[in-house]
C-alpha cells in the first residue's frame, strides 16, 4: 500500500490523532492493515466502520460514527482518513466537514469510480428518505491519495462503473483521452499498471480542471452531468437496482443520440460511442421494463430540471460540449425524446 507512506509524509502538517472511516468490506480488505501499518510507525490511529451499501449512507450512520469518535476521545485535533468507495468518501467527508466544526480530511479512494469521480470536487453528503445526497456540504480534502493497488480486489462490474465516468470525461472535454480509452480496452480492464495510472491521472485532471473553471457565470461544471439526466431517471425508476455507472452508460448513449439532431453530432461519432461501451461489455440499451412514460416522469421530477423541464448537456463532437445561449444545457422536444427511446429501448 503506497497509501501508508503518503499518510506518513503528512504527519508533520496534520493533527496527531487519526480516525480511519471505512465500510465493513473495506475494513476486512484494507482497513485493519492500514491501521496496523500506521500504528507500527508510531501514529495514533483508530478504525471506525459502517455496513457496506448506499442504504447506510444516512444521517443515522453519521450520528453513530460521530458518537463513537467522541466516546473514543476524538476532538479538534482529529484527522479523518476516508478509506473506500464513493459511499465512504461522501459519508466520511461530511463527518469531517462538521466534526468539531470541521477537521482535516484525507481521502483514500479504493474504487476506480471514487478515484476518478467522487474524490474530486469536494462534494460530501448523505441520503435522506426524501432523496439522495440531499444533506451535505462542499468540503475539500487536504490530500487525495491515489493508490491503484486497491483495485486488485475490485469486482469487474465496479471497474466498468469507473470506466463509464472516464468515457464521459473524454466525451465532454478531451477527444484524445477518448481515443486512449478506445484503444486500451484489454489493458485497462486487465489493470495494466501504466495504462490504468495514465487513465486515472488524465480523468482526474479533466474533472479537476472543469470544477476549478466553474464560476457562477459560466456554469461549466454542468457538463459533468452529461449522461446524467437520463442516467438519474433510470436509476430512480429501477429503485436504485441499476447502479449509477450502468445507468449513466445508458444515459450517455441516449444523450449522444439526442446530440445528433440538437448539437450536430456526427452519426459516425455516435457509432463510436456505442462501440466503446460494447468493447468494455457495458450494456447501453434502455432496459425492457423501463417505459417511456416512467422515463419522462422521472426526468421532470429531477432536482436539476428547470421548472419541470428536463435539461440536457449535449455534445457537438467527441470532446466538445455544445453551448446554447451562454449555457451548457438545453431542453429537448418531447418527440425527440420519444424517438431516442424507440431507437434505444431493448425489445
Ligand atoms: P462507488 O460509489 O465508488 O462504486 P461504493 O462505496 O458504493 O463505491 O462501493 C462499492 C462496493 O465496493 C462496496 O460494497 C464497497 O465495500 C466495495 N469496495 C470498495 N473498495 C473495494 C476494493 N478495493 N475491493 C473490493 N471491494 C471494494
Ligand atoms: Zn456520475
mmCIF file of C-alpha atoms and ligand atoms in Angstrom:
data_model
loop_
_atom_site.group_PDB
_atom_site.id
_atom_site.type_symbol
_atom_site.label_atom_id
_atom_site.label_comp_id
_atom_site.label_asym_id
_atom_site.label_seq_id
_atom_site.Cartn_x
_atom_site.Cartn_y
_atom_site.Cartn_z
ATOM 1 C CA UNK A 1 0.000 0.000 0.000
ATOM 2 C CA UNK A 2 1.570 3.278 -1.173
ATOM 3 C CA UNK A 3 -1.105 4.928 0.895
ATOM 4 C CA UNK A 4 0.911 4.218 4.064
ATOM 5 C CA UNK A 5 3.964 6.233 3.086
ATOM 6 C CA UNK A 6 1.837 9.050 1.736
ATOM 7 C CA UNK A 7 -0.071 9.332 5.006
ATOM 8 C CA UNK A 8 3.180 9.194 6.959
ATOM 9 C CA UNK A 9 4.561 12.052 4.884
ATOM 10 C CA UNK A 10 1.649 14.212 6.018
ATOM 11 C CA UNK A 11 2.282 13.709 9.697
ATOM 12 C CA UNK A 12 4.125 16.955 10.278
ATOM 13 C CA UNK A 13 1.364 19.149 8.950
ATOM 14 C CA UNK A 14 -1.697 17.306 10.250
ATOM 15 C CA UNK A 15 -3.073 16.819 13.771
ATOM 16 C CA UNK A 16 -1.969 13.986 15.973
ATOM 17 C CA UNK A 17 -4.968 11.644 16.094
ATOM 18 C CA UNK A 18 -6.188 9.744 13.057
ATOM 19 C CA UNK A 19 -9.615 8.179 12.551
ATOM 20 C CA UNK A 20 -9.888 5.848 9.569
ATOM 21 C CA UNK A 21 -13.507 5.605 8.411
ATOM 22 C CA UNK A 22 -14.463 2.785 6.031
ATOM 23 C CA UNK A 23 -17.222 0.266 5.362
ATOM 24 C CA UNK A 24 -17.180 -3.314 6.616
ATOM 25 C CA UNK A 25 -15.983 -4.751 3.278
ATOM 26 C CA UNK A 26 -13.032 -2.393 3.011
ATOM 27 C CA UNK A 27 -12.319 -2.833 6.723
ATOM 28 C CA UNK A 28 -11.565 -6.519 6.167
ATOM 29 C CA UNK A 29 -9.663 -5.953 2.931
ATOM 30 C CA UNK A 30 -7.543 -2.922 3.805
ATOM 31 C CA UNK A 31 -8.732 -1.018 6.887
ATOM 32 C CA UNK A 32 -7.197 -3.188 9.557
ATOM 33 C CA UNK A 33 -3.930 -3.496 7.627
ATOM 34 C CA UNK A 34 -3.714 0.253 7.151
ATOM 35 C CA UNK A 35 -4.389 0.845 10.839
ATOM 36 C CA UNK A 36 -1.726 -1.689 11.881
ATOM 37 C CA UNK A 37 0.786 -0.273 9.446
ATOM 38 C CA UNK A 38 0.318 3.282 10.612
ATOM 39 C CA UNK A 39 0.252 2.279 14.279
ATOM 40 C CA UNK A 40 3.529 0.405 13.885
ATOM 41 C CA UNK A 41 5.042 3.623 12.541
ATOM 42 C CA UNK A 42 4.038 5.422 15.722
ATOM 43 C CA UNK A 43 0.783 7.090 14.680
ATOM 44 C CA UNK A 44 -2.261 7.192 16.955
ATOM 45 C CA UNK A 45 -4.899 5.588 14.716
ATOM 46 C CA UNK A 46 -8.367 4.123 15.333
ATOM 47 C CA UNK A 47 -10.635 2.399 12.848
ATOM 48 C CA UNK A 48 -14.383 3.069 12.512
ATOM 49 C CA UNK A 49 -16.724 1.325 10.103
ATOM 50 C CA UNK A 50 -20.323 1.049 8.998
ATOM 51 C CA UNK A 51 -22.084 -1.626 6.897
ATOM 52 C CA UNK A 52 -21.357 -1.555 3.141
ATOM 53 C CA UNK A 53 -24.009 -0.204 0.825
ATOM 54 C CA UNK A 54 -25.647 3.001 -0.307
ATOM 55 C CA UNK A 55 -28.590 2.340 2.055
ATOM 56 C CA UNK A 56 -26.282 3.063 5.011
ATOM 57 C CA UNK A 57 -25.240 6.489 3.716
ATOM 58 C CA UNK A 58 -27.627 8.099 6.177
ATOM 59 C CA UNK A 59 -27.792 10.721 8.891
ATOM 60 C CA UNK A 60 -28.173 7.859 11.394
ATOM 61 C CA UNK A 61 -24.841 6.331 10.353
ATOM 62 C CA UNK A 62 -23.195 9.752 10.545
ATOM 63 C CA UNK A 63 -24.510 10.267 14.066
ATOM 64 C CA UNK A 64 -23.421 6.857 15.297
ATOM 65 C CA UNK A 65 -19.874 7.291 13.963
ATOM 66 C CA UNK A 66 -19.664 10.759 15.491
ATOM 67 C CA UNK A 67 -20.768 9.306 18.811
ATOM 68 C CA UNK A 68 -18.102 6.607 18.552
ATOM 69 C CA UNK A 69 -15.487 9.245 17.793
ATOM 70 C CA UNK A 70 -16.451 11.221 20.909
ATOM 71 C CA UNK A 71 -16.558 8.065 23.039
ATOM 72 C CA UNK A 72 -13.013 7.347 21.917
ATOM 73 C CA UNK A 73 -11.882 10.802 22.936
ATOM 74 C CA UNK A 74 -11.534 12.311 19.478
ATOM 75 C CA UNK A 75 -11.769 16.108 19.376
ATOM 76 C CA UNK A 76 -10.460 19.069 17.413
ATOM 77 C CA UNK A 77 -7.058 17.509 16.771
ATOM 78 C CA UNK A 78 -8.589 14.732 14.664
ATOM 79 C CA UNK A 79 -7.621 13.938 11.085
ATOM 80 C CA UNK A 80 -10.177 11.827 9.250
ATOM 81 C CA UNK A 81 -8.926 9.279 6.738
ATOM 82 C CA UNK A 82 -11.766 8.290 4.396
ATOM 83 C CA UNK A 83 -10.908 4.844 3.018
ATOM 84 C CA UNK A 84 -13.325 3.393 0.480
ATOM 85 C CA UNK A 85 -15.633 3.930 -2.467
ATOM 86 C CA UNK A 86 -17.962 6.813 -3.160
ATOM 87 C CA UNK A 87 -20.281 5.962 -0.285
ATOM 88 C CA UNK A 88 -17.499 6.128 2.284
ATOM 89 C CA UNK A 89 -15.940 9.270 0.813
ATOM 90 C CA UNK A 90 -19.295 11.084 0.910
ATOM 91 C CA UNK A 91 -20.021 9.946 4.469
ATOM 92 C CA UNK A 92 -16.554 10.415 5.984
ATOM 93 C CA UNK A 93 -16.148 13.700 4.107
ATOM 94 C CA UNK A 94 -19.382 15.021 5.575
ATOM 95 C CA UNK A 95 -18.327 13.899 9.053
ATOM 96 C CA UNK A 96 -15.001 15.736 8.596
ATOM 97 C CA UNK A 97 -16.874 18.847 7.418
ATOM 98 C CA UNK A 98 -18.913 19.127 10.626
ATOM 99 C CA UNK A 99 -16.988 17.290 13.364
ATOM 100 C CA UNK A 100 -15.897 19.985 15.850
ATOM 101 C CA UNK A 101 -16.877 22.451 13.087
ATOM 102 C CA UNK A 102 -14.515 20.832 10.630
ATOM 103 C CA UNK A 103 -11.325 18.769 10.868
ATOM 104 C CA UNK A 104 -8.761 17.871 8.190
ATOM 105 C CA UNK A 105 -9.706 15.156 5.726
ATOM 106 C CA UNK A 106 -7.513 12.753 3.759
ATOM 107 C CA UNK A 107 -9.273 10.792 1.033
ATOM 108 C CA UNK A 108 -8.084 7.357 0.054
ATOM 109 C CA UNK A 109 -10.420 6.135 -2.703
ATOM 110 C CA UNK A 110 -10.442 2.343 -3.170
ATOM 111 C CA UNK A 111 -12.753 2.041 -6.194
ATOM 112 C CA UNK A 112 -11.993 3.214 -9.714
ATOM 113 C CA UNK A 113 -15.177 5.275 -9.705
ATOM 114 C CA UNK A 114 -14.193 7.035 -6.488
ATOM 115 C CA UNK A 115 -10.663 7.700 -7.805
ATOM 116 C CA UNK A 116 -11.916 9.462 -10.935
ATOM 117 C CA UNK A 117 -15.155 10.939 -9.669
ATOM 118 C CA UNK A 118 -16.292 11.072 -6.033
ATOM 119 C CA UNK A 119 -12.903 12.150 -4.667
ATOM 120 C CA UNK A 120 -12.819 15.261 -6.874
ATOM 121 C CA UNK A 121 -14.876 18.407 -6.492
ATOM 122 C CA UNK A 122 -15.384 18.461 -2.735
ATOM 123 C CA UNK A 123 -18.967 17.233 -2.578
ATOM 124 C CA UNK A 124 -19.888 15.361 0.592
ATOM 125 C CA UNK A 125 -23.235 14.269 1.960
ATOM 126 C CA UNK A 126 -25.785 11.653 2.900
ATOM 127 C CA UNK A 127 -29.096 10.357 1.570
ATOM 128 C CA UNK A 128 -32.452 11.014 3.202
ATOM 129 C CA UNK A 129 -35.831 9.308 2.785
ATOM 130 C CA UNK A 130 -36.710 12.317 0.592
ATOM 131 C CA UNK A 131 -33.927 11.762 -1.930
ATOM 132 C CA UNK A 132 -30.242 11.016 -2.467
ATOM 133 C CA UNK A 133 -27.483 13.403 -1.362
ATOM 134 C CA UNK A 134 -29.975 15.968 -0.067
ATOM 135 C CA UNK A 135 -27.996 16.864 3.063
ATOM 136 C CA UNK A 136 -24.309 17.640 2.788
ATOM 137 C CA UNK A 137 -21.687 20.274 2.164
ATOM 138 C CA UNK A 138 -18.765 21.222 -0.027
ATOM 139 C CA UNK A 139 -15.580 20.307 1.812
ATOM 140 C CA UNK A 140 -12.136 19.994 0.257
ATOM 141 C CA UNK A 141 -9.767 17.237 1.328
ATOM 142 C CA UNK A 142 -6.244 18.231 2.419
ATOM 143 C CA UNK A 143 -4.981 15.379 0.310
ATOM 144 C CA UNK A 144 -6.319 12.722 -2.072
ATOM 145 C CA UNK A 145 -4.171 9.597 -2.210
ATOM 146 C CA UNK A 146 -4.434 7.598 -5.438
ATOM 147 C CA UNK A 147 -3.224 4.054 -4.872
ATOM 148 C CA UNK A 148 -4.114 1.674 -7.697
ATOM 149 C CA UNK A 149 -3.109 -1.408 -5.716
ATOM 150 C CA UNK A 150 -6.579 -1.287 -4.100
ATOM 151 C CA UNK A 151 -8.143 -2.051 -7.488
ATOM 152 C CA UNK A 152 -6.843 -5.633 -7.493
ATOM 153 C CA UNK A 153 -9.774 -6.819 -5.370
ATOM 154 C CA UNK A 154 -12.445 -4.799 -7.141
ATOM 155 C CA UNK A 155 -15.107 -6.848 -8.996
ATOM 156 C CA UNK A 156 -15.282 -6.414 -12.786
ATOM 157 C CA UNK A 157 -18.590 -4.553 -12.738
ATOM 158 C CA UNK A 158 -17.090 -1.987 -10.351
ATOM 159 C CA UNK A 159 -14.190 -1.435 -12.761
ATOM 160 C CA UNK A 160 -16.751 -0.926 -15.532
ATOM 161 C CA UNK A 161 -18.598 1.646 -13.414
ATOM 162 C CA UNK A 162 -15.402 3.661 -13.199
ATOM 163 C CA UNK A 163 -14.770 3.294 -16.931
ATOM 164 C CA UNK A 164 -18.199 4.843 -17.632
ATOM 165 C CA UNK A 165 -17.311 8.144 -15.932
ATOM 166 C CA UNK A 166 -13.889 8.068 -17.605
ATOM 167 C CA UNK A 167 -15.540 7.733 -21.027
ATOM 168 C CA UNK A 168 -17.762 10.653 -20.053
ATOM 169 C CA UNK A 169 -14.674 12.748 -19.273
ATOM 170 C CA UNK A 170 -13.321 12.043 -22.757
ATOM 171 C CA UNK A 171 -16.636 12.895 -24.385
ATOM 172 C CA UNK A 172 -17.086 16.246 -22.683
ATOM 173 C CA UNK A 173 -13.525 17.506 -22.747
ATOM 174 C CA UNK A 174 -10.819 15.531 -24.472
ATOM 175 C CA UNK A 175 -11.093 13.501 -27.678
ATOM 176 C CA UNK A 176 -7.520 12.211 -27.348
ATOM 177 C CA UNK A 177 -8.399 10.757 -23.980
ATOM 178 C CA UNK A 178 -11.431 9.126 -25.569
ATOM 179 C CA UNK A 179 -9.118 7.633 -28.248
ATOM 180 C CA UNK A 180 -6.883 6.280 -25.497
ATOM 181 C CA UNK A 181 -9.812 4.603 -23.739
ATOM 182 C CA UNK A 182 -10.961 3.227 -27.083
ATOM 183 C CA UNK A 183 -7.592 1.673 -27.908
ATOM 184 C CA UNK A 184 -6.639 0.312 -24.458
ATOM 185 C CA UNK A 185 -9.621 -1.830 -23.534
ATOM 186 C CA UNK A 186 -7.667 -5.001 -22.681
ATOM 187 C CA UNK A 187 -5.019 -3.077 -20.772
ATOM 188 C CA UNK A 188 -7.500 -1.096 -18.707
ATOM 189 C CA UNK A 189 -9.812 -3.992 -17.921
ATOM 190 C CA UNK A 190 -6.721 -6.057 -17.061
ATOM 191 C CA UNK A 191 -5.485 -3.232 -14.784
ATOM 192 C CA UNK A 192 -2.200 -2.896 -16.643
ATOM 193 C CA UNK A 193 -0.348 -0.531 -14.336
ATOM 194 C CA UNK A 194 0.908 2.047 -16.844
ATOM 195 C CA UNK A 195 -2.398 2.252 -18.684
ATOM 196 C CA UNK A 196 -4.632 2.442 -15.634
ATOM 197 C CA UNK A 197 -2.418 5.037 -13.948
ATOM 198 C CA UNK A 198 -2.366 7.222 -17.046
ATOM 199 C CA UNK A 199 -6.132 6.887 -17.463
ATOM 200 C CA UNK A 200 -6.831 7.770 -13.824
ATOM 201 C CA UNK A 201 -4.391 10.672 -13.937
ATOM 202 C CA UNK A 202 -5.986 12.130 -17.076
ATOM 203 C CA UNK A 203 -9.509 11.701 -15.755
ATOM 204 C CA UNK A 204 -8.584 13.426 -12.501
ATOM 205 C CA UNK A 205 -7.033 16.293 -14.468
ATOM 206 C CA UNK A 206 -10.127 16.669 -16.626
ATOM 207 C CA UNK A 207 -12.578 16.704 -13.742
ATOM 208 C CA UNK A 208 -10.360 18.959 -11.627
ATOM 209 C CA UNK A 209 -9.975 21.461 -14.470
ATOM 210 C CA UNK A 210 -13.734 21.593 -15.036
ATOM 211 C CA UNK A 211 -14.537 22.052 -11.356
ATOM 212 C CA UNK A 212 -11.862 24.765 -10.993
ATOM 213 C CA UNK A 213 -13.010 26.653 -14.087
ATOM 214 C CA UNK A 214 -16.584 26.828 -12.853
ATOM 215 C CA UNK A 215 -17.874 30.214 -11.875
ATOM 216 C CA UNK A 216 -21.477 31.267 -11.397
ATOM 217 C CA UNK A 217 -21.433 32.996 -14.793
ATOM 218 C CA UNK A 218 -20.224 30.171 -16.991
ATOM 219 C CA UNK A 219 -21.582 27.171 -15.067
ATOM 220 C CA UNK A 220 -19.230 24.859 -16.938
ATOM 221 C CA UNK A 221 -19.475 22.357 -14.085
ATOM 222 C CA UNK A 222 -22.779 21.324 -15.596
ATOM 223 C CA UNK A 223 -21.015 19.410 -18.355
ATOM 224 C CA UNK A 224 -20.078 16.811 -15.742
ATOM 225 C CA UNK A 225 -23.767 15.930 -15.878
ATOM 226 C CA UNK A 226 -23.529 14.637 -19.430
ATOM 227 C CA UNK A 227 -25.454 11.348 -19.496
ATOM 228 C CA UNK A 228 -26.868 12.023 -16.048
ATOM 229 C CA UNK A 229 -30.314 13.499 -16.830
ATOM 230 C CA UNK A 230 -31.377 10.183 -18.314
ATOM 231 C CA UNK A 231 -28.969 8.210 -16.087
ATOM 232 C CA UNK A 232 -30.509 9.541 -12.875
ATOM 233 C CA UNK A 233 -34.012 8.886 -14.217
ATOM 234 C CA UNK A 234 -33.116 5.259 -14.938
ATOM 235 C CA UNK A 235 -31.524 4.762 -11.519
ATOM 236 C CA UNK A 236 -34.645 6.142 -9.886
ATOM 237 C CA UNK A 237 -37.126 4.097 -11.938
ATOM 238 C CA UNK A 238 -35.182 0.914 -11.143
ATOM 239 C CA UNK A 239 -35.422 1.856 -7.467
ATOM 240 C CA UNK A 240 -31.610 2.012 -7.489
ATOM 241 C CA UNK A 241 -31.315 -1.638 -8.524
ATOM 242 C CA UNK A 242 -29.428 -0.431 -11.596
ATOM 243 C CA UNK A 243 -26.111 1.011 -10.389
ATOM 244 C CA UNK A 244 -25.111 4.601 -11.059
ATOM 245 C CA UNK A 245 -22.429 3.566 -13.560
ATOM 246 C CA UNK A 246 -24.727 1.291 -15.537
ATOM 247 C CA UNK A 247 -27.496 3.893 -15.598
ATOM 248 C CA UNK A 248 -25.105 6.620 -16.716
ATOM 249 C CA UNK A 249 -23.783 4.399 -19.534
ATOM 250 C CA UNK A 250 -27.335 4.199 -20.886
ATOM 251 C CA UNK A 251 -27.724 7.929 -20.290
ATOM 252 C CA UNK A 252 -24.532 8.773 -22.191
ATOM 253 C CA UNK A 253 -25.629 6.828 -25.267
ATOM 254 C CA UNK A 254 -29.153 8.284 -25.044
ATOM 255 C CA UNK A 255 -27.898 11.867 -24.703
ATOM 256 C CA UNK A 256 -25.422 11.270 -27.535
ATOM 257 C CA UNK A 257 -28.393 10.210 -29.658
ATOM 258 C CA UNK A 258 -30.148 13.470 -28.742
ATOM 259 C CA UNK A 259 -26.933 15.292 -29.652
ATOM 260 C CA UNK A 260 -27.203 14.146 -33.286
ATOM 261 C CA UNK A 261 -30.174 16.413 -34.002
ATOM 262 C CA UNK A 262 -29.744 19.092 -31.374
ATOM 263 C CA UNK A 263 -25.960 19.538 -31.462
ATOM 264 C CA UNK A 264 -24.986 18.175 -34.891
ATOM 265 C CA UNK A 265 -23.035 15.243 -33.509
ATOM 266 C CA UNK A 266 -21.909 13.152 -36.498
ATOM 267 C CA UNK A 267 -23.508 9.739 -36.888
ATOM 268 C CA UNK A 268 -20.120 8.033 -37.010
ATOM 269 C CA UNK A 269 -19.151 9.633 -33.684
ATOM 270 C CA UNK A 270 -22.380 8.290 -32.232
ATOM 271 C CA UNK A 271 -21.424 4.846 -33.543
ATOM 272 C CA UNK A 272 -18.000 5.127 -31.885
ATOM 273 C CA UNK A 273 -19.707 5.954 -28.607
ATOM 274 C CA UNK A 274 -21.924 2.878 -28.797
ATOM 275 C CA UNK A 275 -18.944 0.771 -29.810
ATOM 276 C CA UNK A 276 -16.762 1.813 -26.909
ATOM 277 C CA UNK A 277 -19.402 0.613 -24.453
ATOM 278 C CA UNK A 278 -19.662 -2.608 -26.409
ATOM 279 C CA UNK A 279 -15.884 -3.077 -26.200
ATOM 280 C CA UNK A 280 -15.998 -2.719 -22.418
ATOM 281 C CA UNK A 281 -19.016 -5.061 -22.315
ATOM 282 C CA UNK A 282 -21.116 -2.341 -20.708
ATOM 283 C CA UNK A 283 -24.804 -2.551 -21.748
ATOM 284 C CA UNK A 284 -26.237 0.710 -23.074
ATOM 285 C CA UNK A 285 -29.776 -0.152 -24.190
ATOM 286 C CA UNK A 286 -32.757 1.080 -22.177
ATOM 287 C CA UNK A 287 -33.972 -1.988 -20.212
ATOM 288 C CA UNK A 288 -37.249 -3.568 -21.393
ATOM 289 C CA UNK A 289 -39.190 -2.769 -18.235
ATOM 290 C CA UNK A 290 -38.466 0.972 -18.351
ATOM 291 C CA UNK A 291 -41.449 2.610 -20.040
ATOM 292 C CA UNK A 292 -41.398 5.882 -21.906
ATOM 293 C CA UNK A 293 -43.880 7.481 -19.535
ATOM 294 C CA UNK A 294 -41.861 6.443 -16.457
ATOM 295 C CA UNK A 295 -38.768 7.913 -18.072
ATOM 296 C CA UNK A 296 -40.496 11.212 -18.818
ATOM 297 C CA UNK A 297 -41.961 11.446 -15.288
ATOM 298 C CA UNK A 298 -38.638 10.678 -13.622
ATOM 299 C CA UNK A 299 -36.817 13.346 -15.639
ATOM 300 C CA UNK A 300 -39.377 16.019 -14.874
ATOM 301 C CA UNK A 301 -39.142 15.440 -11.119
ATOM 302 C CA UNK A 302 -35.312 15.528 -11.103
ATOM 303 C CA UNK A 303 -33.877 18.212 -8.813
ATOM 304 C CA UNK A 304 -31.775 19.633 -11.666
ATOM 305 C CA UNK A 305 -34.715 20.081 -14.059
ATOM 306 C CA UNK A 306 -35.751 23.676 -14.534
ATOM 307 C CA UNK A 307 -39.425 24.364 -13.708
ATOM 308 C CA UNK A 308 -40.322 20.796 -14.615
ATOM 309 C CA UNK A 309 -38.453 20.801 -17.946
ATOM 310 C CA UNK A 310 -35.556 18.346 -18.109
ATOM 311 C CA UNK A 311 -32.274 19.931 -19.202
ATOM 312 C CA UNK A 312 -29.575 18.107 -21.119
ATOM 313 C CA UNK A 313 -25.874 18.607 -21.676
ATOM 314 C CA UNK A 314 -25.207 17.699 -25.309
ATOM 315 C CA UNK A 315 -22.014 17.260 -27.322
ATOM 316 C CA UNK A 316 -21.316 18.564 -30.807
ATOM 317 C CA UNK A 317 -18.256 16.369 -31.251
ATOM 318 C CA UNK A 318 -16.358 13.824 -29.198
ATOM 319 C CA UNK A 319 -14.631 16.060 -26.648
ATOM 320 C CA UNK A 320 -16.832 19.144 -27.192
ATOM 321 C CA UNK A 321 -19.872 20.161 -25.168
ATOM 322 C CA UNK A 322 -22.407 22.272 -27.034
ATOM 323 C CA UNK A 323 -23.021 25.846 -25.896
ATOM 324 C CA UNK A 324 -26.631 27.073 -26.048
ATOM 325 C CA UNK A 325 -27.208 30.796 -25.318
ATOM 326 C CA UNK A 326 -24.233 31.020 -22.964
ATOM 327 C CA UNK A 327 -25.125 27.869 -21.039
ATOM 328 C CA UNK A 328 -24.066 24.291 -21.389
ATOM 329 C CA UNK A 329 -27.517 22.774 -21.367
ATOM 330 C CA UNK A 330 -30.782 22.848 -23.198
ATOM 331 C CA UNK A 331 -34.278 21.426 -23.138
ATOM 332 C CA UNK A 332 -35.273 18.898 -25.797
ATOM 333 C CA UNK A 333 -38.660 18.481 -27.506
ATOM 334 C CA UNK A 334 -40.673 15.584 -26.257
ATOM 335 C CA UNK A 335 -40.900 13.965 -29.679
ATOM 336 C CA UNK A 336 -37.099 13.808 -29.838
ATOM 337 C CA UNK A 337 -37.061 12.011 -26.513
ATOM 338 C CA UNK A 338 -39.666 9.624 -27.872
ATOM 339 C CA UNK A 339 -37.605 8.961 -30.982
ATOM 340 C CA UNK A 340 -34.495 8.325 -28.872
ATOM 341 C CA UNK A 341 -36.469 5.979 -26.618
ATOM 342 C CA UNK A 342 -37.666 3.903 -29.561
ATOM 343 C CA UNK A 343 -34.178 3.758 -31.037
ATOM 344 C CA UNK A 344 -32.561 2.595 -27.786
ATOM 345 C CA UNK A 345 -35.244 0.609 -25.986
ATOM 346 C CA UNK A 346 -34.445 -3.091 -25.783
ATOM 347 C CA UNK A 347 -37.206 -5.092 -27.430
HETATM 348 P P1 LIG B 1 -18.539 3.561 -5.613
HETATM 349 O O1 LIG B 1 -19.678 4.533 -5.497
HETATM 350 O O2 LIG B 1 -17.225 4.200 -5.692
HETATM 351 O O3 LIG B 1 -18.764 2.451 -6.607
HETATM 352 P P2 LIG B 1 -19.215 2.181 -3.115
HETATM 353 O O4 LIG B 1 -18.768 2.885 -1.908
HETATM 354 O O5 LIG B 1 -20.654 2.082 -3.432
HETATM 355 O O6 LIG B 1 -18.385 2.827 -4.260
HETATM 356 O O7 LIG B 1 -18.538 0.747 -3.160
HETATM 357 C C1 LIG B 1 -18.998 -0.289 -3.947
HETATM 358 C C2 LIG B 1 -18.722 -1.615 -3.244
HETATM 359 O O8 LIG B 1 -17.352 -1.999 -3.419
HETATM 360 C C3 LIG B 1 -18.940 -1.572 -1.744
HETATM 361 O O9 LIG B 1 -19.558 -2.768 -1.352
HETATM 362 C C4 LIG B 1 -17.523 -1.498 -1.176
HETATM 363 O O10 LIG B 1 -17.453 -2.052 0.096
HETATM 364 C C5 LIG B 1 -16.750 -2.294 -2.175
HETATM 365 N N1 LIG B 1 -15.334 -1.934 -2.304
HETATM 366 C C6 LIG B 1 -14.775 -0.704 -2.190
HETATM 367 N N2 LIG B 1 -13.466 -0.750 -2.472
HETATM 368 C C7 LIG B 1 -13.173 -2.032 -2.776
HETATM 369 C C8 LIG B 1 -11.979 -2.722 -3.170
HETATM 370 N N3 LIG B 1 -10.835 -2.056 -3.351
HETATM 371 N N4 LIG B 1 -12.070 -4.064 -3.397
HETATM 372 C C9 LIG B 1 -13.240 -4.716 -3.279
HETATM 373 N N5 LIG B 1 -14.393 -4.134 -2.923
HETATM 374 C C10 LIG B 1 -14.360 -2.802 -2.664
HETATM 375 ZN ZN1 LIG B 2 -21.902 10.083 -12.188
#
